[in-house]
Short mmCIF file of C-alpha atoms in Angstrom, two decimals:
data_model
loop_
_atom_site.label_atom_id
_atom_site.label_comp_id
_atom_site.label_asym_id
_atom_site.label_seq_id
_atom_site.Cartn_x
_atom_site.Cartn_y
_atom_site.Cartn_z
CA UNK A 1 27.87 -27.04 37.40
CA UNK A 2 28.80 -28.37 34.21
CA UNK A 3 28.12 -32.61 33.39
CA UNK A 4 31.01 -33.78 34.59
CA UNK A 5 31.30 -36.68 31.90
CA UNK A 6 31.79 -34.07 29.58
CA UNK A 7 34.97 -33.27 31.26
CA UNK A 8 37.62 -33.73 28.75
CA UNK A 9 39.60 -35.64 31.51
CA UNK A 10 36.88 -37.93 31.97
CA UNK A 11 36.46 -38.38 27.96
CA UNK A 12 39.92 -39.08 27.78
CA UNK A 13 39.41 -41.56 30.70
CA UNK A 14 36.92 -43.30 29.15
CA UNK A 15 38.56 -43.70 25.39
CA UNK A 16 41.60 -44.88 27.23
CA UNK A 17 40.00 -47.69 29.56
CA UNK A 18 37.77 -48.83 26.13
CA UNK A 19 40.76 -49.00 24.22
CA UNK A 20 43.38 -50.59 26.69
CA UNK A 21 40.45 -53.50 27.01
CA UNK A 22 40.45 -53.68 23.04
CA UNK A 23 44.12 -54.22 23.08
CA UNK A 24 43.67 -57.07 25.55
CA UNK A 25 45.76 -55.57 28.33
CA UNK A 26 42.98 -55.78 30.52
CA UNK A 27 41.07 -58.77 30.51
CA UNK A 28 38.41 -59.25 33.16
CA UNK A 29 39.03 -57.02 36.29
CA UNK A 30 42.47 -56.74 35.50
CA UNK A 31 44.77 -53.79 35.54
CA UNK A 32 43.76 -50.07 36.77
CA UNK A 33 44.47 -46.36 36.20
CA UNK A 34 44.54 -43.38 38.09
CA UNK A 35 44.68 -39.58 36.64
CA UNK A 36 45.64 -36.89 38.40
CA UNK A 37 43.02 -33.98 38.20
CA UNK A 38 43.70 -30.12 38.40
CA UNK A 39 41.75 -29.12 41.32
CA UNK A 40 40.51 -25.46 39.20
CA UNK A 41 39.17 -28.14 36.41
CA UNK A 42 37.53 -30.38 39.13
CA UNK A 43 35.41 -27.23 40.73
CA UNK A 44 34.05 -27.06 37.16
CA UNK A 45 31.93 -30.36 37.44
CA UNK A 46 31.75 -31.18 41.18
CA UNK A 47 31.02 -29.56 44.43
CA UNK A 48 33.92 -30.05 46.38
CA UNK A 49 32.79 -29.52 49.80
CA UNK A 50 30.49 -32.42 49.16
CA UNK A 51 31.97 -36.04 50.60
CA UNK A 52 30.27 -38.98 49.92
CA UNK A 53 32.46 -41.05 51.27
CA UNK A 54 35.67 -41.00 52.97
CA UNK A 55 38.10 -44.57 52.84
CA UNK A 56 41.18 -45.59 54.76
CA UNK A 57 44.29 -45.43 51.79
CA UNK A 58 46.41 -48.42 54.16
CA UNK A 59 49.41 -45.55 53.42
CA UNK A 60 50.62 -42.16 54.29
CA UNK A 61 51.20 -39.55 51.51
CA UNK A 62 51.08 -36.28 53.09
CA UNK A 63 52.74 -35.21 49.84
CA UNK A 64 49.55 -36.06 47.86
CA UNK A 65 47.03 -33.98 50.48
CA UNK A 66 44.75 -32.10 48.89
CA UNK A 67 45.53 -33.44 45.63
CA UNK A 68 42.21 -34.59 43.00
CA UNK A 69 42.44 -38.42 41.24
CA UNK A 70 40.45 -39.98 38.78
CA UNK A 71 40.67 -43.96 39.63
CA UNK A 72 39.40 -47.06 38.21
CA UNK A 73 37.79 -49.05 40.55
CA UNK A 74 38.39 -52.12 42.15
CA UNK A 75 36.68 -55.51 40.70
CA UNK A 76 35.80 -53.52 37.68
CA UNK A 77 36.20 -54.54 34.42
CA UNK A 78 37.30 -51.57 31.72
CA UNK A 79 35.14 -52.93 29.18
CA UNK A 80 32.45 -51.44 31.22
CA UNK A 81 33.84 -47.94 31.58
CA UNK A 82 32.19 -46.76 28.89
CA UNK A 83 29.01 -48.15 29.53
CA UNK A 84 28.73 -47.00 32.98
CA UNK A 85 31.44 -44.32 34.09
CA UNK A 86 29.89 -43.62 37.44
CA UNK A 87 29.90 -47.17 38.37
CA UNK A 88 33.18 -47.95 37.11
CA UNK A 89 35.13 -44.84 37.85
CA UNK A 90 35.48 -42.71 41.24
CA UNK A 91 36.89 -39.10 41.78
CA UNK A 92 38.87 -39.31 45.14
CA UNK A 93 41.32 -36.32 47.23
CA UNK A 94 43.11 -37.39 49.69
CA UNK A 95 42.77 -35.92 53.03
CA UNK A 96 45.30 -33.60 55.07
CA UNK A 97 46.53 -36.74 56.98
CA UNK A 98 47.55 -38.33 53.53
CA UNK A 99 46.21 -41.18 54.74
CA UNK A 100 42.65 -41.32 53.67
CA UNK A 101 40.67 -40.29 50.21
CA UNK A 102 37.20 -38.58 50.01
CA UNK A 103 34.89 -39.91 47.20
CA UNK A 104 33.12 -36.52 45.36
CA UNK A 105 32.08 -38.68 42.63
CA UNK A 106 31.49 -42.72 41.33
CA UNK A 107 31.52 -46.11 42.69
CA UNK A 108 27.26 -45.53 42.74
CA UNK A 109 27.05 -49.29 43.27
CA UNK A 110 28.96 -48.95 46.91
CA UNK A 111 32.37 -49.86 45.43
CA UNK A 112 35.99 -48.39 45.89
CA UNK A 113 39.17 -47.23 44.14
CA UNK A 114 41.30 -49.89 42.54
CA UNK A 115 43.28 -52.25 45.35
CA UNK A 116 46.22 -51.19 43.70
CA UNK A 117 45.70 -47.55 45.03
CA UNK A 118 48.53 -47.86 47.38
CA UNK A 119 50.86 -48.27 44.79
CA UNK A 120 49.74 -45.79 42.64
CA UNK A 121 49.80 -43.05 44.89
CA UNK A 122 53.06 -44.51 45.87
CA UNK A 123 54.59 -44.04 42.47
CA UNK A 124 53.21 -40.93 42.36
CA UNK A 125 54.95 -39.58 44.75
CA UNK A 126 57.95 -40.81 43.27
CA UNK A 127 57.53 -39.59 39.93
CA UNK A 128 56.09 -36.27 40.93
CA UNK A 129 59.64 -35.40 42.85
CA UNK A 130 61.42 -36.51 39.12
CA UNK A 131 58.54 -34.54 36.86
CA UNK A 132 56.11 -32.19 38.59
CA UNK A 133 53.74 -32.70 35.00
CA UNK A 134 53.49 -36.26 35.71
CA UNK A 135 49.99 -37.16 36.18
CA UNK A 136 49.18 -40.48 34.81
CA UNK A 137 49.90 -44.04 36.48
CA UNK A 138 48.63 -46.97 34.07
CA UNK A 139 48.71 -50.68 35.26
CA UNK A 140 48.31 -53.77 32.57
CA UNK A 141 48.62 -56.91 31.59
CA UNK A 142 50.27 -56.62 27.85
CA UNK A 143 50.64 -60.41 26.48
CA UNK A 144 54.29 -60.33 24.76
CA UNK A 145 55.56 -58.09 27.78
CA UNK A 146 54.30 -60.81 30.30
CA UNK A 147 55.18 -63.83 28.10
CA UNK A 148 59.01 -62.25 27.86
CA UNK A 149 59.23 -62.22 31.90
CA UNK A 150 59.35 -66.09 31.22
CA UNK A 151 61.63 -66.67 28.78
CA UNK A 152 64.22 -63.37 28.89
CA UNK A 153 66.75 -62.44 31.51
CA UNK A 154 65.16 -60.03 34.20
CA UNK A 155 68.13 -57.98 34.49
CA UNK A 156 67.10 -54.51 33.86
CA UNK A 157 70.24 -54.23 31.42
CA UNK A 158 69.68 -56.79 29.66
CA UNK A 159 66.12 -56.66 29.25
CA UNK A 160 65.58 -52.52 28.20
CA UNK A 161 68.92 -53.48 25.67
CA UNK A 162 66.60 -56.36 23.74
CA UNK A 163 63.41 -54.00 23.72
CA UNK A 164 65.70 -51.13 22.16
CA UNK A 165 66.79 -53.40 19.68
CA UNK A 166 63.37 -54.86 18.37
CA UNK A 167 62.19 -51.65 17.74
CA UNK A 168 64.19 -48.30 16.11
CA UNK A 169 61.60 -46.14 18.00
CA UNK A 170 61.99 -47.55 21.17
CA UNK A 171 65.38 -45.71 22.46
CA UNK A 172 63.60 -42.55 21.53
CA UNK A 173 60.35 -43.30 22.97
CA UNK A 174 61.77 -44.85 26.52
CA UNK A 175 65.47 -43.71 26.44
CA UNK A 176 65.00 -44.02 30.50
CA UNK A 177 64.68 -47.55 29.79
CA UNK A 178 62.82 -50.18 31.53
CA UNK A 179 63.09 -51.54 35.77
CA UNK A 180 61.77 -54.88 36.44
CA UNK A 181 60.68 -56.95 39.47
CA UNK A 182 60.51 -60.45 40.16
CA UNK A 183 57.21 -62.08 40.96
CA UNK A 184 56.01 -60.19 44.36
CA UNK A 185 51.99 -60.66 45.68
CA UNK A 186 49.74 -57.41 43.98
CA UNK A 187 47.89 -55.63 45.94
CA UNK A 188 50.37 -55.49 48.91
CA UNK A 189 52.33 -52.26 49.88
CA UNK A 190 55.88 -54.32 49.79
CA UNK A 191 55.09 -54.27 46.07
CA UNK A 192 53.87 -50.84 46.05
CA UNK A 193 57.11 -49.52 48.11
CA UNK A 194 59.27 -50.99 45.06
CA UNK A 195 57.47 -50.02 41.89
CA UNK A 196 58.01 -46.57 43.40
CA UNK A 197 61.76 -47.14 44.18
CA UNK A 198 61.82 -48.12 40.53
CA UNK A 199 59.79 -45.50 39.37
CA UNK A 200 62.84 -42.84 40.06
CA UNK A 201 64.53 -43.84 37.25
CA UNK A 202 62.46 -45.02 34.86
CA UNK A 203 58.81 -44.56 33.49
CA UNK A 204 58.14 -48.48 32.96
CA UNK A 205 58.23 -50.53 35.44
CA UNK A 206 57.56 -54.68 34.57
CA UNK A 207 56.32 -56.59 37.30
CA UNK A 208 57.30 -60.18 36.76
CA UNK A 209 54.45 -62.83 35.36
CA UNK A 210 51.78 -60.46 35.92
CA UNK A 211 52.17 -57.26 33.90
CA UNK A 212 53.54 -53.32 33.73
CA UNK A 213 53.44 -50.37 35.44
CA UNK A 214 54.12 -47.43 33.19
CA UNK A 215 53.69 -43.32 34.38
CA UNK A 216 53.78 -40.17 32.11
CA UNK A 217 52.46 -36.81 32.21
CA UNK A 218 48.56 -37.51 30.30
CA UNK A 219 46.97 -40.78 29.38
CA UNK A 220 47.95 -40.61 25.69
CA UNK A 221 51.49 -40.26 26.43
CA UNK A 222 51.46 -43.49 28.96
CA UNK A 223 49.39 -45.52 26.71
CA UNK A 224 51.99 -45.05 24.03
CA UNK A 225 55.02 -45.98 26.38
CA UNK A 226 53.51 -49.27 27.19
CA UNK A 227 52.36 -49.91 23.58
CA UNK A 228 55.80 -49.22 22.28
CA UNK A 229 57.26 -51.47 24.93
CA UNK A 230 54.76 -53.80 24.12
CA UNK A 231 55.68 -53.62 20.48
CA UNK A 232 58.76 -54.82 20.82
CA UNK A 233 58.19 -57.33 23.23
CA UNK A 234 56.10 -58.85 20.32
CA UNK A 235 58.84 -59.02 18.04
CA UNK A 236 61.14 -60.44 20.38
CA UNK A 237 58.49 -63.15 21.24
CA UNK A 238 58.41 -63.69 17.44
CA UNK A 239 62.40 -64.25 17.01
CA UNK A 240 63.75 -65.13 20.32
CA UNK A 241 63.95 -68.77 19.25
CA UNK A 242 65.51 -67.64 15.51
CA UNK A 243 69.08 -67.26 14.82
CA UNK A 244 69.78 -63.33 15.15
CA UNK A 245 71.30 -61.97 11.73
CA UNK A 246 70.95 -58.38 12.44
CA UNK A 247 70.18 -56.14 15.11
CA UNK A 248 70.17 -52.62 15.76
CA UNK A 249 73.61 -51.98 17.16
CA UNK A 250 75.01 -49.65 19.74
CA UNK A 251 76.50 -47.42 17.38
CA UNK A 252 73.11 -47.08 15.46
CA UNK A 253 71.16 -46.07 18.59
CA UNK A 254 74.06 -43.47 19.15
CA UNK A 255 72.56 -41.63 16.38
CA UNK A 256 69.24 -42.29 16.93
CA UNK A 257 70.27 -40.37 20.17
CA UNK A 258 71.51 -37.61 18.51
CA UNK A 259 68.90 -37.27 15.55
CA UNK A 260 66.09 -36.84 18.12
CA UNK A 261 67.84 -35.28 20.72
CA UNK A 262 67.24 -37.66 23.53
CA UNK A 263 69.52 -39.53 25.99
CA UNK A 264 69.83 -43.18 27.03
CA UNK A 265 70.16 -44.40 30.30
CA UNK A 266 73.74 -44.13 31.90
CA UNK A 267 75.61 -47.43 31.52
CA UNK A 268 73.11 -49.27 28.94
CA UNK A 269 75.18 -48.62 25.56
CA UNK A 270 78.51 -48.89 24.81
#
């Protein structure tokens, strides 16, 4: 068997966690990831006939049995990743039921996956039925993005239309736009039952005073959704209280639709 933290999933992992922390998404315990593995890769690194552990999910995804994740674990703060993968990371499949998840590998200090598993195998689901290469679901608590839920209308509209503007990228890089919720307790399934609901239509998903939800087909790819969304949330943080002189206009992002082949959301330009 190869070292499994050689695994380029696992490098990836790592860089990702170390890096989200240095952008101050995740400070503390907060936020959480989870990675979904190709089963062929996994047998690489781990016997998979060998169960450390098996936990109760709290929710049924038959859809998801059989299926290999890579999740950050709960209490556990990504600065540490790096320093300690196998304490800080776990490698989970979720049983034939769909309701529970066998531990191959991590959480050596007796710990668990992230209490926001529910909702991340939630919105997998979800996004798996829109985009079968989706693989990534990425929870964190960006500053501007957070400090905007405050201050900036949380219709969905209205909020993905000022985060186009601030940025020139930003149509091309979201075009799906971004859903929001209003303030709802984490760590709940209500809250894990909408961010999937939301997550059929869009990629980014802002939950209200505490952070985002954002989903994409590899870890680069979902890290750059949020930071671009982030982005922009930082510019509008900087103006919002400035008398607007220009913008980018409707017409503009028109042919930013057209230069890079992309298309926005139905009903958010005119």
């Amino acid at each position: 068997m190869k070292d499994v933290l050689t695994a380029p999933f696992m490098v990836e992992m790592i860089r990702t966690t170390t890096n989200m922390y240095a952008h101050g998404w995740d400070e503390r315990n907060g936020g959480n990831i989870s990675l979904l593995l190709d089963e062929a890769e996994v047998k690489e690194y781990l016997e998979t006939d060998r169960v450390l552990r098996t936990y109760e999910t709290g929710f049924s995804a038959p859809s998801l049995a059989g299926k290999y994740f890579l999740v950050t674990g709960t209490g556990k703060y990504f600065k540490n990743v790096q320093y300690a993968p196998d304490v800080n990371l776990g490698i989970l499949r979720i049983t034939e039921d769909g309701e529970h998840a066998d531990l191959l590998w991590g959480y050596t200090d007796g710990g668990k996956f992230t209490s926001e598993f529910p909702a991340h195998m939630m919105s997998h689901v979800e996004r798996l039925k829109v985009d079968p290469d989706n693989r990534v679901v990425m929870h964190c608590h960006p500053g501007n993005l957070l400090a905007m839920t405050y201050v900036h209308s949380l219709d969905e509209i209205a909020f993905t239309r000022t985060l186009w503007q601030m940025c020139t990228e930003c149509i091309v890089v979201f075009p799906d736009g971004v859903n929001v919720l209003p303030w709802m307790l984490c760590g709940t399934n209500e809250i894990g039952i909408a961010t999937a609901e939301k997550m059929r239509t869009a990629r980014l998903v802002v939950w209200s005073q505490h952070g985002i939800y954002g989903a994409g087909k590899d870890l680069d790819e979902t890290f750059g959704l949020i930071e671009t969304a982030e982005k922009a949330a930082e510019i509008y943080m900087k103006i919002a209280h400035l008398p607007l002189v220009n913008t980018i206009t409707d017409e503009q992002m028109h042919l930013l639709e057209e230069r890079f082949n992309v298309k926005a959301r139905e009903g958010y330009l005119n």
